[in-house]
PDB file of C-alpha atoms and ligand atoms in Angstrom:
ATOM      1  CA  UNK A   1    -122.772 -84.895 -52.056  1.00  0.00           C
ATOM      2  CA  UNK A   2    -121.288 -81.702 -53.452  1.00  0.00           C
ATOM      3  CA  UNK A   3    -118.910 -82.156 -56.334  1.00  0.00           C
ATOM      4  CA  UNK A   4    -117.615 -85.610 -55.425  1.00  0.00           C
ATOM      5  CA  UNK A   5    -117.211 -87.658 -58.613  1.00  0.00           C
ATOM      6  CA  UNK A   6    -117.740 -91.035 -56.960  1.00  0.00           C
ATOM      7  CA  UNK A   7    -120.786 -89.823 -54.979  1.00  0.00           C
ATOM      8  CA  UNK A   8    -122.279 -88.800 -58.311  1.00  0.00           C
ATOM      9  CA  UNK A   9    -121.424 -92.186 -59.848  1.00  0.00           C
ATOM     10  CA  UNK A  10    -122.980 -94.019 -56.894  1.00  0.00           C
ATOM     11  CA  UNK A  11    -126.104 -91.827 -57.187  1.00  0.00           C
ATOM     12  CA  UNK A  12    -126.368 -92.738 -60.889  1.00  0.00           C
ATOM     13  CA  UNK A  13    -125.815 -89.158 -62.047  1.00  0.00           C
ATOM     14  CA  UNK A  14    -122.669 -90.159 -63.933  1.00  0.00           C
ATOM     15  CA  UNK A  15    -122.638 -93.468 -65.824  1.00  0.00           C
ATOM     16  CA  UNK A  16    -120.454 -96.337 -64.657  1.00  0.00           C
ATOM     17  CA  UNK A  17    -119.985-100.007 -65.376  1.00  0.00           C
ATOM     18  CA  UNK A  18    -121.394-101.398 -62.146  1.00  0.00           C
ATOM     19  CA  UNK A  19    -120.249-104.872 -61.143  1.00  0.00           C
ATOM     20  CA  UNK A  20    -121.573-105.127 -57.574  1.00  0.00           C
ATOM     21  CA  UNK A  21    -123.671-103.276 -55.035  1.00  0.00           C
ATOM     22  CA  UNK A  22    -124.842-103.920 -51.496  1.00  0.00           C
ATOM     23  CA  UNK A  23    -126.194-101.722 -48.718  1.00  0.00           C
ATOM     24  CA  UNK A  24    -122.735-100.354 -47.872  1.00  0.00           C
ATOM     25  CA  UNK A  25    -120.732-100.320 -51.074  1.00  0.00           C
ATOM     26  CA  UNK A  26    -120.781 -99.822 -54.831  1.00  0.00           C
ATOM     27  CA  UNK A  27    -118.235-101.350 -57.230  1.00  0.00           C
ATOM     28  CA  UNK A  28    -117.565-100.355 -60.827  1.00  0.00           C
ATOM     29  CA  UNK A  29    -114.941-100.785 -63.522  1.00  0.00           C
ATOM     30  CA  UNK A  30    -112.078 -98.286 -63.586  1.00  0.00           C
ATOM     31  CA  UNK A  31    -112.331 -95.968 -66.597  1.00  0.00           C
ATOM     32  CA  UNK A  32    -108.566 -96.301 -67.209  1.00  0.00           C
ATOM     33  CA  UNK A  33    -107.838 -99.952 -66.398  1.00  0.00           C
ATOM     34  CA  UNK A  34    -104.281-100.910 -65.436  1.00  0.00           C
ATOM     35  CA  UNK A  35    -104.973-104.648 -65.579  1.00  0.00           C
ATOM     36  CA  UNK A  36    -107.450-106.830 -67.503  1.00  0.00           C
ATOM     37  CA  UNK A  37    -109.688-106.643 -64.416  1.00  0.00           C
ATOM     38  CA  UNK A  38    -109.588-103.290 -62.631  1.00  0.00           C
ATOM     39  CA  UNK A  39    -112.533-102.540 -60.379  1.00  0.00           C
ATOM     40  CA  UNK A  40    -113.053 -99.841 -57.766  1.00  0.00           C
ATOM     41  CA  UNK A  41    -114.935-100.678 -54.555  1.00  0.00           C
ATOM     42  CA  UNK A  42    -116.261 -97.564 -52.825  1.00  0.00           C
ATOM     43  CA  UNK A  43    -118.443 -97.008 -49.751  1.00  0.00           C
ATOM     44  CA  UNK A  44    -121.829 -95.468 -50.567  1.00  0.00           C
ATOM     45  CA  UNK A  45    -121.319 -93.012 -47.734  1.00  0.00           C
ATOM     46  CA  UNK A  46    -118.823 -90.311 -48.572  1.00  0.00           C
ATOM     47  CA  UNK A  47    -115.520 -90.450 -46.748  1.00  0.00           C
ATOM     48  CA  UNK A  48    -112.212 -89.161 -47.915  1.00  0.00           C
ATOM     49  CA  UNK A  49    -109.929 -92.152 -47.518  1.00  0.00           C
ATOM     50  CA  UNK A  50    -109.015 -95.205 -45.434  1.00  0.00           C
ATOM     51  CA  UNK A  51    -107.701 -92.951 -42.649  1.00  0.00           C
ATOM     52  CA  UNK A  52    -111.158 -91.442 -42.247  1.00  0.00           C
ATOM     53  CA  UNK A  53    -112.782 -94.867 -42.549  1.00  0.00           C
ATOM     54  CA  UNK A  54    -110.555 -96.297 -39.801  1.00  0.00           C
ATOM     55  CA  UNK A  55    -111.810 -93.619 -37.387  1.00  0.00           C
ATOM     56  CA  UNK A  56    -115.321 -95.095 -37.507  1.00  0.00           C
ATOM     57  CA  UNK A  57    -116.778 -97.311 -34.791  1.00  0.00           C
ATOM     58  CA  UNK A  58    -118.137 -99.856 -37.257  1.00  0.00           C
ATOM     59  CA  UNK A  59    -116.249-102.303 -39.476  1.00  0.00           C
ATOM     60  CA  UNK A  60    -116.924-100.679 -42.823  1.00  0.00           C
ATOM     61  CA  UNK A  61    -113.282-101.232 -43.877  1.00  0.00           C
ATOM     62  CA  UNK A  62    -113.736-104.962 -43.295  1.00  0.00           C
ATOM     63  CA  UNK A  63    -116.995-104.966 -45.241  1.00  0.00           C
ATOM     64  CA  UNK A  64    -115.282-103.310 -48.208  1.00  0.00           C
ATOM     65  CA  UNK A  65    -112.492-105.901 -48.170  1.00  0.00           C
ATOM     66  CA  UNK A  66    -115.022-108.741 -47.978  1.00  0.00           C
ATOM     67  CA  UNK A  67    -116.958-107.249 -50.906  1.00  0.00           C
ATOM     68  CA  UNK A  68    -113.686-107.019 -52.875  1.00  0.00           C
ATOM     69  CA  UNK A  69    -112.963-110.711 -52.290  1.00  0.00           C
ATOM     70  CA  UNK A  70    -116.513-111.619 -53.325  1.00  0.00           C
ATOM     71  CA  UNK A  71    -116.088-109.625 -56.544  1.00  0.00           C
ATOM     72  CA  UNK A  72    -112.693-111.225 -57.222  1.00  0.00           C
ATOM     73  CA  UNK A  73    -114.335-114.649 -57.019  1.00  0.00           C
ATOM     74  CA  UNK A  74    -117.163-113.531 -59.319  1.00  0.00           C
ATOM     75  CA  UNK A  75    -114.586-112.201 -61.810  1.00  0.00           C
ATOM     76  CA  UNK A  76    -112.796-115.568 -61.855  1.00  0.00           C
ATOM     77  CA  UNK A  77    -109.569-114.320 -60.257  1.00  0.00           C
ATOM     78  CA  UNK A  78    -108.805-117.643 -58.587  1.00  0.00           C
ATOM     79  CA  UNK A  79    -105.157-117.335 -59.627  1.00  0.00           C
ATOM     80  CA  UNK A  80    -104.701-114.219 -57.494  1.00  0.00           C
ATOM     81  CA  UNK A  81    -105.335-110.501 -57.436  1.00  0.00           C
ATOM     82  CA  UNK A  82    -104.214-107.262 -55.777  1.00  0.00           C
ATOM     83  CA  UNK A  83    -106.130-104.883 -53.507  1.00  0.00           C
ATOM     84  CA  UNK A  84    -104.766-101.341 -53.162  1.00  0.00           C
ATOM     85  CA  UNK A  85    -106.059 -98.149 -51.663  1.00  0.00           C
ATOM     86  CA  UNK A  86    -104.158 -94.949 -52.352  1.00  0.00           C
ATOM     87  CA  UNK A  87    -104.224 -92.580 -49.419  1.00  0.00           C
ATOM     88  CA  UNK A  88    -103.459 -88.876 -49.567  1.00  0.00           C
ATOM     89  CA  UNK A  89    -100.896 -86.942 -51.534  1.00  0.00           C
ATOM     90  CA  UNK A  90     -97.890 -89.247 -51.136  1.00  0.00           C
ATOM     91  CA  UNK A  91    -100.142 -92.221 -51.876  1.00  0.00           C
ATOM     92  CA  UNK A  92    -101.150 -90.534 -55.164  1.00  0.00           C
ATOM     93  CA  UNK A  93    -104.842 -90.537 -54.319  1.00  0.00           C
ATOM     94  CA  UNK A  94    -106.561 -88.613 -57.120  1.00  0.00           C
ATOM     95  CA  UNK A  95    -110.249 -89.029 -56.157  1.00  0.00           C
ATOM     96  CA  UNK A  96    -111.048 -88.016 -52.582  1.00  0.00           C
ATOM     97  CA  UNK A  97    -113.745 -90.622 -51.988  1.00  0.00           C
ATOM     98  CA  UNK A  98    -112.406 -93.838 -50.452  1.00  0.00           C
ATOM     99  CA  UNK A  99    -112.019 -96.674 -52.945  1.00  0.00           C
ATOM    100  CA  UNK A 100    -110.167 -99.951 -53.089  1.00  0.00           C
ATOM    101  CA  UNK A 101    -108.604-100.951 -56.395  1.00  0.00           C
ATOM    102  CA  UNK A 102    -109.122-104.620 -57.290  1.00  0.00           C
ATOM    103  CA  UNK A 103    -106.691-105.652 -60.030  1.00  0.00           C
ATOM    104  CA  UNK A 104    -106.065-108.990 -61.643  1.00  0.00           C
ATOM    105  CA  UNK A 105    -106.492-111.098 -64.736  1.00  0.00           C
ATOM    106  CA  UNK A 106    -102.744-111.304 -65.414  1.00  0.00           C
ATOM    107  CA  UNK A 107     -99.490-111.717 -63.484  1.00  0.00           C
ATOM    108  CA  UNK A 108     -99.091-108.276 -61.924  1.00  0.00           C
ATOM    109  CA  UNK A 109     -95.850-106.348 -61.542  1.00  0.00           C
ATOM    110  CA  UNK A 110     -93.730-107.243 -58.519  1.00  0.00           C
ATOM    111  CA  UNK A 111     -93.054-103.545 -58.071  1.00  0.00           C
ATOM    112  CA  UNK A 112     -95.443-101.855 -55.688  1.00  0.00           C
ATOM    113  CA  UNK A 113     -94.215 -98.274 -55.894  1.00  0.00           C
TER     114      UNK A 113
HETATM  115  P1  LIG B 201    -106.832 -93.007 -57.156  1.00  0.00           P
HETATM  116  O1  LIG B 201    -105.742 -92.385 -57.970  1.00  0.00           O
HETATM  117  O2  LIG B 201    -106.371 -94.135 -56.274  1.00  0.00           O
HETATM  118  O3  LIG B 201    -107.620 -91.971 -56.404  1.00  0.00           O
HETATM  119  O4  LIG B 201    -107.797 -93.722 -58.180  1.00  0.00           O
HETATM  120  C1  LIG B 201    -108.797 -93.068 -58.873  1.00  0.00           C
HETATM  121  C2  LIG B 201    -109.207 -93.968 -59.974  1.00  0.00           C
HETATM  122  O5  LIG B 201    -110.462 -93.550 -60.461  1.00  0.00           O
HETATM  123  C3  LIG B 201    -108.260 -93.989 -61.179  1.00  0.00           C
HETATM  124  O6  LIG B 201    -107.759 -95.298 -61.396  1.00  0.00           O
HETATM  125  C4  LIG B 201    -109.124 -93.503 -62.337  1.00  0.00           C
HETATM  126  O7  LIG B 201    -108.847 -94.148 -63.548  1.00  0.00           O
HETATM  127  C5  LIG B 201    -110.518 -93.819 -61.831  1.00  0.00           C
HETATM  128  N1  LIG B 201    -111.591 -93.005 -62.384  1.00  0.00           N
HETATM  129  C6  LIG B 201    -111.622 -91.657 -62.533  1.00  0.00           C
HETATM  130  N2  LIG B 201    -112.795 -91.255 -63.056  1.00  0.00           N
HETATM  131  C7  LIG B 201    -113.528 -92.386 -63.243  1.00  0.00           C
HETATM  132  C8  LIG B 201    -114.835 -92.647 -63.757  1.00  0.00           C
HETATM  133  N3  LIG B 201    -115.640 -91.650 -64.188  1.00  0.00           N
HETATM  134  N4  LIG B 201    -115.263 -93.920 -63.818  1.00  0.00           N
HETATM  135  C9  LIG B 201    -114.459 -94.932 -63.397  1.00  0.00           C
HETATM  136  N5  LIG B 201    -113.230 -94.756 -62.884  1.00  0.00           N
HETATM  137  C10 LIG B 201    -112.765 -93.507 -62.811  1.00  0.00           C
END
């Protein structure tokens, strides 16, 4: 686990506002929300980013996306939402434990960068 912030959140060592959990992933509210609904979906197993996840034999990336859609439905985002994963330095990834941002609850910016 080491010093990984999200591993410590998933382990319950650091408090979080959990919204969903299954055998593969843990989802919690972003501490600095950029939309009325801003949730992070992270794999329980530590991996750095989506590049590392895509190297796996299994379909963990698909499971994370499916969990995100399930959470969006539970949050009432029937009008739409955005899923984003920042990857590496140019992607402005600040926490090196894979996570998907689920944002919604308002009309989001058309700008993506
Ligand atoms: P990224 O920049 O894509 O790596 O996203 C990291 C996200 O983690 C940011 O949106 C932060 O606001 C969020 N974050 C950082 N620390 C915490 C925390 N303790 N609990 C919840 N979200 C956090």
